PDB file as gemmi writes it, atoms N, CA and C in Angstrom:
CRYST1    1.000    1.000    1.000  90.00  90.00  90.00 P 1                      
ATOM      1  N   UNK A   1      46.989  10.083 111.591  1.00  0.00           N  
ATOM      2  CA  UNK A   1      46.799   9.743 110.190  1.00  0.00           C  
ATOM      3  C   UNK A   1      47.147   8.280 109.936  1.00  0.00           C  
ATOM      4  N   UNK A   2      48.166   7.797 110.621  1.00  0.00           N  
ATOM      5  CA  UNK A   2      48.564   6.390 110.457  1.00  0.00           C  
ATOM      6  C   UNK A   2      47.434   5.453 110.880  1.00  0.00           C  
ATOM      7  N   UNK A   3      46.703   5.855 111.922  1.00  0.00           N  
ATOM      8  CA  UNK A   3      45.582   5.029 112.386  1.00  0.00           C  
ATOM      9  C   UNK A   3      44.521   4.906 111.297  1.00  0.00           C  
ATOM     10  N   UNK A   4      44.254   5.978 110.595  1.00  0.00           N  
ATOM     11  CA  UNK A   4      43.277   5.946 109.498  1.00  0.00           C  
ATOM     12  C   UNK A   4      43.742   5.009 108.385  1.00  0.00           C  
ATOM     13  N   UNK A   5      45.025   5.063 108.069  1.00  0.00           N  
ATOM     14  CA  UNK A   5      45.573   4.180 107.035  1.00  0.00           C  
ATOM     15  C   UNK A   5      45.481   2.722 107.455  1.00  0.00           C  
ATOM     16  N   UNK A   6      45.737   2.455 108.720  1.00  0.00           N  
ATOM     17  CA  UNK A   6      45.646   1.089 109.233  1.00  0.00           C  
ATOM     18  C   UNK A   6      44.212   0.581 109.148  1.00  0.00           C  
ATOM     19  N   UNK A   7      43.275   1.418 109.540  1.00  0.00           N  
ATOM     20  CA  UNK A   7      41.858   1.038 109.463  1.00  0.00           C  
ATOM     21  C   UNK A   7      41.456   0.794 108.017  1.00  0.00           C  
ATOM     22  N   UNK A   8      41.918   1.626 107.121  1.00  0.00           N  
ATOM     23  CA  UNK A   8      41.592   1.454 105.707  1.00  0.00           C  
ATOM     24  C   UNK A   8      42.137   0.127 105.170  1.00  0.00           C  
ATOM     25  N   UNK A   9      43.355  -0.233 105.546  1.00  0.00           N  
ATOM     26  CA  UNK A   9      43.935  -1.511 105.112  1.00  0.00           C  
ATOM     27  C   UNK A   9      43.131  -2.685 105.669  1.00  0.00           C  
ATOM     28  N   UNK A  10      42.753  -2.596 106.935  1.00  0.00           N  
ATOM     29  CA  UNK A  10      41.961  -3.673 107.543  1.00  0.00           C  
ATOM     30  C   UNK A  10      40.590  -3.778 106.881  1.00  0.00           C  
ATOM     31  N   UNK A  11      39.993  -2.643 106.578  1.00  0.00           N  
ATOM     32  CA  UNK A  11      38.703  -2.635 105.888  1.00  0.00           C  
ATOM     33  C   UNK A  11      38.826  -3.284 104.516  1.00  0.00           C  
ATOM     34  N   UNK A  12      39.901  -2.987 103.807  1.00  0.00           N  
ATOM     35  CA  UNK A  12      40.134  -3.613 102.503  1.00  0.00           C  
ATOM     36  C   UNK A  12      40.236  -5.131 102.634  1.00  0.00           C  
ATOM     37  N   UNK A  13      40.896  -5.610 103.689  1.00  0.00           N  
ATOM     38  CA  UNK A  13      41.011  -7.054 103.920  1.00  0.00           C  
ATOM     39  C   UNK A  13      39.642  -7.670 104.162  1.00  0.00           C  
ATOM     40  N   UNK A  14      38.835  -7.018 104.987  1.00  0.00           N  
ATOM     41  CA  UNK A  14      37.497  -7.534 105.302  1.00  0.00           C  
ATOM     42  C   UNK A  14      36.624  -7.552 104.053  1.00  0.00           C  
ATOM     43  N   UNK A  15      36.654  -6.467 103.286  1.00  0.00           N  
ATOM     44  CA  UNK A  15      35.859  -6.410 102.063  1.00  0.00           C  
ATOM     45  C   UNK A  15      36.298  -7.481 101.067  1.00  0.00           C  
ATOM     46  N   UNK A  16      37.582  -7.730 101.004  1.00  0.00           N  
ATOM     47  CA  UNK A  16      38.097  -8.773 100.123  1.00  0.00           C  
ATOM     48  C   UNK A  16      37.588 -10.148 100.548  1.00  0.00           C  
ATOM     49  N   UNK A  17      37.571 -10.395 101.853  1.00  0.00           N  
ATOM     50  CA  UNK A  17      37.068 -11.677 102.350  1.00  0.00           C  
ATOM     51  C   UNK A  17      35.588 -11.843 102.028  1.00  0.00           C  
ATOM     52  N   UNK A  18      34.798 -10.774 102.205  1.00  0.00           N  
ATOM     53  CA  UNK A  18      33.379 -10.854 101.868  1.00  0.00           C  
ATOM     54  C   UNK A  18      33.185 -11.077 100.373  1.00  0.00           C  
ATOM     55  N   UNK A  19      34.017 -10.472  99.563  1.00  0.00           N  
ATOM     56  CA  UNK A  19      33.939 -10.674  98.122  1.00  0.00           C  
ATOM     57  C   UNK A  19      34.238 -12.128  97.766  1.00  0.00           C  
ATOM     58  N   UNK A  20      35.249 -12.708  98.406  1.00  0.00           N  
ATOM     59  CA  UNK A  20      35.582 -14.114  98.175  1.00  0.00           C  
ATOM     60  C   UNK A  20      34.435 -15.024  98.605  1.00  0.00           C  
ATOM     61  N   UNK A  21      33.824 -14.719  99.747  1.00  0.00           N  
ATOM     62  CA  UNK A  21      32.684 -15.506 100.229  1.00  0.00           C  
ATOM     63  C   UNK A  21      31.534 -15.410  99.235  1.00  0.00           C  
ATOM     64  N   UNK A  22      31.282 -14.214  98.717  1.00  0.00           N  
ATOM     65  CA  UNK A  22      30.216 -14.021  97.737  1.00  0.00           C  
ATOM     66  C   UNK A  22      30.484 -14.837  96.473  1.00  0.00           C  
ATOM     67  N   UNK A  23      31.718 -14.811  95.998  1.00  0.00           N  
ATOM     68  CA  UNK A  23      32.077 -15.578  94.801  1.00  0.00           C  
ATOM     69  C   UNK A  23      31.881 -17.069  95.031  1.00  0.00           C  
ATOM     70  N   UNK A  24      32.301 -17.551  96.191  1.00  0.00           N  
ATOM     71  CA  UNK A  24      32.158 -18.968  96.503  1.00  0.00           C  
ATOM     72  C   UNK A  24      30.686 -19.347  96.619  1.00  0.00           C  
ATOM     73  N   UNK A  25      29.896 -18.516  97.269  1.00  0.00           N  
ATOM     74  CA  UNK A  25      28.464 -18.791  97.414  1.00  0.00           C  
ATOM     75  C   UNK A  25      27.787 -18.817  96.048  1.00  0.00           C  
ATOM     76  N   UNK A  26      28.163 -17.916  95.170  1.00  0.00           N  
ATOM     77  CA  UNK A  26      27.591 -17.891  93.825  1.00  0.00           C  
ATOM     78  C   UNK A  26      27.919 -19.169  93.066  1.00  0.00           C  
ATOM     79  N   UNK A  27      29.143 -19.634  93.188  1.00  0.00           N  
ATOM     80  CA  UNK A  27      29.547 -20.870  92.513  1.00  0.00           C  
ATOM     81  C   UNK A  27      28.772 -22.063  93.060  1.00  0.00           C  
ATOM     82  N   UNK A  28      28.621 -22.126  94.372  1.00  0.00           N  
ATOM     83  CA  UNK A  28      27.892 -23.237  94.991  1.00  0.00           C  
ATOM     84  C   UNK A  28      26.431 -23.208  94.559  1.00  0.00           C  
ATOM     85  N   UNK A  29      25.822 -22.026  94.553  1.00  0.00           N  
ATOM     86  CA  UNK A  29      24.420 -21.922  94.146  1.00  0.00           C  
ATOM     87  C   UNK A  29      24.240 -22.283  92.676  1.00  0.00           C  
ATOM     88  N   UNK A  30      25.163 -21.873  91.829  1.00  0.00           N  
ATOM     89  CA  UNK A  30      25.080 -22.233  90.410  1.00  0.00           C  
ATOM     90  C   UNK A  30      25.162 -23.742  90.230  1.00  0.00           C  
ATOM     91  N   UNK A  31      26.062 -24.368  90.962  1.00  0.00           N  
ATOM     92  CA  UNK A  31      26.190 -25.823  90.887  1.00  0.00           C  
ATOM     93  C   UNK A  31      24.924 -26.502  91.401  1.00  0.00           C  
ATOM     94  N   UNK A  32      24.359 -25.986  92.472  1.00  0.00           N  
ATOM     95  CA  UNK A  32      23.131 -26.549  93.030  1.00  0.00           C  
ATOM     96  C   UNK A  32      21.978 -26.420  92.041  1.00  0.00           C  
ATOM     97  N   UNK A  33      21.862 -25.266  91.402  1.00  0.00           N  
ATOM     98  CA  UNK A  33      20.803 -25.071  90.408  1.00  0.00           C  
ATOM     99  C   UNK A  33      20.973 -26.051  89.257  1.00  0.00           C  
ATOM    100  N   UNK A  34      22.195 -26.236  88.814  1.00  0.00           N  
ATOM    101  CA  UNK A  34      22.470 -27.187  87.740  1.00  0.00           C  
ATOM    102  C   UNK A  34      22.100 -28.609  88.157  1.00  0.00           C  
ATOM    103  N   UNK A  35      22.508 -28.993  89.354  1.00  0.00           N  
ATOM    104  CA  UNK A  35      22.197 -30.335  89.853  1.00  0.00           C  
ATOM    105  C   UNK A  35      20.693 -30.545  89.990  1.00  0.00           C  
ATOM    106  N   UNK A  36      19.978 -29.507  90.425  1.00  0.00           N  
ATOM    107  CA  UNK A  36      18.525 -29.621  90.559  1.00  0.00           C  
ATOM    108  C   UNK A  36      17.875 -29.794  89.187  1.00  0.00           C  
ATOM    109  N   UNK A  37      18.401 -29.113  88.179  1.00  0.00           N  
ATOM    110  CA  UNK A  37      17.888 -29.272  86.823  1.00  0.00           C  
ATOM    111  C   UNK A  37      18.101 -30.687  86.310  1.00  0.00           C  
ATOM    112  N   UNK A  38      19.269 -31.243  86.580  1.00  0.00           N  
ATOM    113  CA  UNK A  38      19.561 -32.626  86.178  1.00  0.00           C  
ATOM    114  C   UNK A  38      18.617 -33.582  86.884  1.00  0.00           C  
ATOM    115  N   UNK A  39      18.430 -33.393  88.175  1.00  0.00           N  
ATOM    116  CA  UNK A  39      17.528 -34.251  88.950  1.00  0.00           C  
ATOM    117  C   UNK A  39      16.103 -34.142  88.428  1.00  0.00           C  
ATOM    118  N   UNK A  40      15.667 -32.936  88.105  1.00  0.00           N  
ATOM    119  CA  UNK A  40      14.310 -32.732  87.577  1.00  0.00           C  
ATOM    120  C   UNK A  40      14.124 -33.497  86.272  1.00  0.00           C  
ATOM    121  N   UNK A  41      15.118 -33.396  85.373  1.00  0.00           N  
ATOM    122  CA  UNK A  41      15.022 -34.110  84.100  1.00  0.00           C  
ATOM    123  C   UNK A  41      14.988 -35.618  84.314  1.00  0.00           C  
ATOM    124  N   UNK A  42      15.781 -36.113  85.268  1.00  0.00           N  
ATOM    125  CA  UNK A  42      15.790 -37.546  85.550  1.00  0.00           C  
ATOM    126  C   UNK A  42      14.450 -38.003  86.103  1.00  0.00           C  
ATOM    127  N   UNK A  43      13.839 -37.198  86.937  1.00  0.00           N  
ATOM    128  CA  UNK A  43      12.550 -37.568  87.520  1.00  0.00           C  
ATOM    129  C   UNK A  43      11.425 -37.508  86.496  1.00  0.00           C  
ATOM    130  N   UNK A  44      11.575 -36.692  85.476  1.00  0.00           N  
ATOM    131  CA  UNK A  44      10.554 -36.582  84.437  1.00  0.00           C  
ATOM    132  C   UNK A  44      10.595 -37.753  83.463  1.00  0.00           C  
ATOM    133  N   UNK A  45      11.665 -38.512  83.479  1.00  0.00           N  
ATOM    134  CA  UNK A  45      11.795 -39.655  82.552  1.00  0.00           C  
ATOM    135  C   UNK A  45      10.920 -40.808  82.977  1.00  0.00           C  
TER     136      UNK A  45                                                      
END                                                                             
């Protein structure tokens, strides 16, 4: 039973890391989209 608990804790750590990566990727993509919009407006001038 202890082995199952250990695996569950490790799985929680891995899922947390993937969640953090997802959050960071979302922030980077949002910033990139914003920057592309600014660049587009500048090029249209």
